[in-house]
Amino acid sequence: MNAGRGKIQHKTIGDYVVWVETLSNNTIKRYSKEQCEFRHRDSIFKNNGDIVLSACFNFPAQSSVISEELKAERIQFCKKKQDNSAANFGSVFRESSEVLMNITRQLQIGTAKVHFSRKTNNWLLKEKGGTYKEALSAIEKVEKLHRFFKKDIQREVIVWD
């Protein structure tokens, strides 16, 4: 998915990739960084069917003091912005209506065991005993709500059925 600091920070994990190895049709393939076509929340691996096996990274050298400061900054950011009160998908939709996502939370679309976070607008939480079917149902209901109101929505999670 090319995780990172987002568009504002202009930093993603793909910035540091040297190569990626995948399993493709029972064959191991190696892609250079350029062949991976990394973009914000995207790469060729999102749709090509390959399974990523390994990757080689080249991170710039930095002092341990700077490294600790950056880790502490990221941890604070995550505590403030992300809901880790239960197992979660992270971001479910790449694009959605903030108004409809707020309605989704108010309507409590989902179940007691699988529901959208009250803290993080676009995160689906899975409590103990929650199932894949419940998660998929909640995602599909939110997509139907968006279609009904003619609002754009684009899934970020990839569902393998």
mmCIF file of C-alpha atoms in Angstrom:
data_model
loop_
_atom_site.group_PDB
_atom_site.id
_atom_site.type_symbol
_atom_site.label_atom_id
_atom_site.label_comp_id
_atom_site.label_asym_id
_atom_site.label_seq_id
_atom_site.Cartn_x
_atom_site.Cartn_y
_atom_site.Cartn_z
ATOM 1 C CA MET A 1 0.000 0.000 0.000
ATOM 2 C CA ASN A 2 3.055 2.300 0.365
ATOM 3 C CA ALA A 3 2.446 3.384 3.961
ATOM 4 C CA GLY A 4 3.936 6.594 5.192
ATOM 5 C CA ARG A 5 3.362 10.088 6.467
ATOM 6 C CA GLY A 6 0.850 10.975 3.783
ATOM 7 C CA LYS A 7 0.690 13.544 1.047
ATOM 8 C CA ILE A 8 1.506 16.449 3.367
ATOM 9 C CA GLN A 9 4.816 15.001 4.569
ATOM 10 C CA HIS A 10 5.762 13.638 1.121
ATOM 11 C CA LYS A 11 7.349 10.564 2.700
ATOM 12 C CA THR A 12 6.373 6.959 2.106
ATOM 13 C CA ILE A 13 8.053 3.619 2.639
ATOM 14 C CA GLY A 14 8.475 3.342 -1.141
ATOM 15 C CA ASP A 15 10.982 6.206 -1.002
ATOM 16 C CA TYR A 16 13.474 3.833 0.633
ATOM 17 C CA VAL A 17 12.908 0.648 -1.385
ATOM 18 C CA VAL A 18 15.792 -0.770 -3.439
ATOM 19 C CA TRP A 19 13.928 -3.845 -4.703
ATOM 20 C CA VAL A 20 10.900 -6.038 -3.912
ATOM 21 C CA GLU A 21 10.577 -9.801 -4.389
ATOM 22 C CA THR A 22 7.177 -11.326 -5.063
ATOM 23 C CA LEU A 23 5.539 -14.633 -5.807
ATOM 24 C CA SER A 24 3.856 -14.362 -9.197
ATOM 25 C CA ASN A 25 2.264 -17.428 -10.825
ATOM 26 C CA ASN A 26 4.513 -19.808 -8.851
ATOM 27 C CA THR A 27 7.594 -17.797 -9.861
ATOM 28 C CA ILE A 28 9.694 -15.484 -7.729
ATOM 29 C CA LYS A 29 10.118 -12.095 -9.403
ATOM 30 C CA ARG A 30 12.299 -9.159 -8.392
ATOM 31 C CA TYR A 31 11.175 -5.586 -9.125
ATOM 32 C CA SER A 32 13.384 -2.507 -8.953
ATOM 33 C CA LYS A 33 12.071 0.530 -7.095
ATOM 34 C CA GLU A 34 11.151 2.148 -10.405
ATOM 35 C CA GLN A 35 9.214 -0.919 -11.567
ATOM 36 C CA CYS A 36 7.146 -0.807 -8.341
ATOM 37 C CA GLU A 37 5.584 2.497 -9.449
ATOM 38 C CA PHE A 38 5.111 3.775 -5.904
ATOM 39 C CA ARG A 39 2.554 6.550 -5.446
ATOM 40 C CA HIS A 40 0.544 7.811 -2.476
ATOM 41 C CA ARG A 41 -1.252 4.744 -1.112
ATOM 42 C CA ASP A 42 -0.486 2.825 -4.254
ATOM 43 C CA SER A 43 1.949 0.612 -6.164
ATOM 44 C CA ILE A 44 1.753 -2.016 -8.892
ATOM 45 C CA PHE A 45 1.282 -4.674 -6.210
ATOM 46 C CA LYS A 46 -2.174 -3.392 -5.348
ATOM 47 C CA ASN A 47 -3.680 -4.903 -8.490
ATOM 48 C CA ASN A 48 -1.177 -7.240 -10.139
ATOM 49 C CA GLY A 49 -1.956 -10.331 -8.034
ATOM 50 C CA ASP A 50 1.623 -10.803 -6.813
ATOM 51 C CA ILE A 51 2.287 -11.664 -3.182
ATOM 52 C CA VAL A 52 5.139 -9.627 -1.706
ATOM 53 C CA LEU A 53 7.726 -11.923 -0.111
ATOM 54 C CA SER A 54 10.540 -9.541 0.801
ATOM 55 C CA ALA A 55 12.020 -6.132 0.174
ATOM 56 C CA CYS A 56 15.394 -4.440 0.464
ATOM 57 C CA PHE A 57 15.520 -0.924 1.907
ATOM 58 C CA ASN A 58 18.170 1.782 1.994
ATOM 59 C CA PHE A 59 17.519 4.222 4.817
ATOM 60 C CA PRO A 60 19.691 7.302 5.318
ATOM 61 C CA ALA A 61 22.066 7.262 8.256
ATOM 62 C CA GLN A 62 21.012 9.370 11.233
ATOM 63 C CA SER A 63 22.007 9.727 14.855
ATOM 64 C CA SER A 64 20.263 7.674 17.502
ATOM 65 C CA VAL A 65 19.073 10.923 19.122
ATOM 66 C CA ILE A 66 17.272 12.017 15.924
ATOM 67 C CA SER A 67 15.906 8.502 15.473
ATOM 68 C CA GLU A 68 14.450 8.489 19.011
ATOM 69 C CA GLU A 69 12.940 11.967 18.483
ATOM 70 C CA LEU A 70 11.279 10.884 15.233
ATOM 71 C CA LYS A 71 9.913 7.693 16.827
ATOM 72 C CA ALA A 72 8.495 9.672 19.769
ATOM 73 C CA GLU A 73 6.902 12.168 17.360
ATOM 74 C CA ARG A 74 5.278 9.352 15.363
ATOM 75 C CA ILE A 75 4.009 7.594 18.485
ATOM 76 C CA GLN A 76 2.389 10.832 19.700
ATOM 77 C CA PHE A 77 0.805 11.380 16.271
ATOM 78 C CA CYS A 78 -0.601 7.827 16.262
ATOM 79 C CA LYS A 79 -1.993 8.135 19.794
ATOM 80 C CA LYS A 80 -3.726 11.380 18.846
ATOM 81 C CA LYS A 81 -5.112 10.342 15.432
ATOM 82 C CA GLN A 82 -5.527 6.571 15.430
ATOM 83 C CA ASP A 83 -7.965 4.345 17.294
ATOM 84 C CA ASN A 84 -6.129 1.324 18.644
ATOM 85 C CA SER A 85 -8.785 0.423 21.196
ATOM 86 C CA ALA A 86 -9.395 -2.817 19.260
ATOM 87 C CA ALA A 87 -7.980 -4.713 16.310
ATOM 88 C CA ASN A 88 -8.529 -2.607 13.209
ATOM 89 C CA PHE A 89 -8.196 -2.431 9.444
ATOM 90 C CA GLY A 90 -6.574 0.984 9.575
ATOM 91 C CA SER A 91 -7.961 3.153 6.814
ATOM 92 C CA VAL A 92 -10.825 1.359 5.039
ATOM 93 C CA PHE A 93 -11.573 3.896 2.318
ATOM 94 C CA ARG A 94 -9.097 5.872 0.271
ATOM 95 C CA GLU A 95 -11.787 8.397 -0.592
ATOM 96 C CA SER A 96 -15.123 8.975 1.139
ATOM 97 C CA SER A 97 -17.472 11.702 2.293
ATOM 98 C CA GLU A 98 -16.591 12.928 5.779
ATOM 99 C CA VAL A 99 -20.248 13.856 6.352
ATOM 100 C CA LEU A 100 -21.461 10.371 5.398
ATOM 101 C CA MET A 101 -18.712 8.725 7.465
ATOM 102 C CA ASN A 102 -19.909 10.736 10.483
ATOM 103 C CA ILE A 103 -23.466 9.555 9.755
ATOM 104 C CA THR A 104 -22.117 6.002 9.493
ATOM 105 C CA ARG A 105 -20.771 6.268 13.025
ATOM 106 C CA GLN A 106 -23.972 7.843 14.354
ATOM 107 C CA LEU A 107 -26.099 5.115 12.765
ATOM 108 C CA GLN A 108 -23.662 2.557 14.159
ATOM 109 C CA ILE A 109 -23.428 0.723 10.857
ATOM 110 C CA GLY A 110 -21.900 -2.633 11.626
ATOM 111 C CA THR A 111 -22.336 -4.811 14.691
ATOM 112 C CA ALA A 112 -21.226 -4.694 18.315
ATOM 113 C CA LYS A 113 -18.207 -6.752 17.282
ATOM 114 C CA VAL A 114 -17.340 -4.963 14.010
ATOM 115 C CA HIS A 115 -18.003 -1.235 13.775
ATOM 116 C CA PHE A 116 -16.542 2.057 12.601
ATOM 117 C CA SER A 117 -14.425 3.965 15.093
ATOM 118 C CA ARG A 118 -15.799 7.006 16.901
ATOM 119 C CA LYS A 119 -12.252 8.437 17.111
ATOM 120 C CA THR A 120 -10.856 7.778 13.652
ATOM 121 C CA ASN A 121 -13.454 8.540 10.992
ATOM 122 C CA ASN A 122 -12.513 5.856 8.493
ATOM 123 C CA TRP A 123 -11.327 2.962 10.655
ATOM 124 C CA LEU A 124 -13.203 -0.281 11.088
ATOM 125 C CA LEU A 125 -12.679 -1.884 14.509
ATOM 126 C CA LYS A 126 -12.965 -5.585 15.261
ATOM 127 C CA GLU A 127 -13.819 -6.549 18.802
ATOM 128 C CA LYS A 128 -13.287 -10.091 20.097
ATOM 129 C CA GLY A 129 -15.495 -12.482 18.148
ATOM 130 C CA GLY A 130 -15.995 -10.163 15.172
ATOM 131 C CA THR A 131 -16.041 -11.939 11.821
ATOM 132 C CA TYR A 132 -14.879 -11.339 8.277
ATOM 133 C CA LYS A 133 -18.511 -11.457 7.090
ATOM 134 C CA GLU A 134 -19.495 -8.717 9.554
ATOM 135 C CA ALA A 135 -16.581 -6.541 8.430
ATOM 136 C CA LEU A 136 -17.386 -6.981 4.752
ATOM 137 C CA SER A 137 -21.063 -6.269 5.413
ATOM 138 C CA ALA A 138 -20.237 -3.004 7.228
ATOM 139 C CA ILE A 139 -17.945 -1.905 4.377
ATOM 140 C CA GLU A 140 -20.583 -2.708 1.755
ATOM 141 C CA LYS A 141 -23.297 -0.816 3.679
ATOM 142 C CA VAL A 142 -21.137 2.304 3.790
ATOM 143 C CA GLU A 143 -20.484 1.995 0.059
ATOM 144 C CA LYS A 144 -24.252 1.685 -0.598
ATOM 145 C CA LEU A 145 -24.903 4.772 1.528
ATOM 146 C CA HIS A 146 -22.387 6.729 -0.549
ATOM 147 C CA ARG A 147 -23.891 5.501 -3.816
ATOM 148 C CA PHE A 148 -27.394 6.414 -2.616
ATOM 149 C CA PHE A 149 -26.274 9.999 -1.969
ATOM 150 C CA LYS A 150 -24.141 10.026 -5.148
ATOM 151 C CA LYS A 151 -20.922 10.628 -3.211
ATOM 152 C CA ASP A 152 -17.517 9.323 -4.244
ATOM 153 C CA ILE A 153 -16.110 6.411 -2.302
ATOM 154 C CA GLN A 154 -13.084 4.277 -3.035
ATOM 155 C CA ARG A 155 -12.007 1.273 -1.009
ATOM 156 C CA GLU A 156 -8.465 1.199 0.263
ATOM 157 C CA VAL A 157 -8.583 -2.279 1.783
ATOM 158 C CA ILE A 158 -8.280 -5.112 -0.675
ATOM 159 C CA VAL A 159 -10.689 -7.992 -0.196
ATOM 160 C CA TRP A 160 -9.570 -11.464 -1.231
ATOM 161 C CA ASP A 161 -12.571 -13.759 -1.696
#
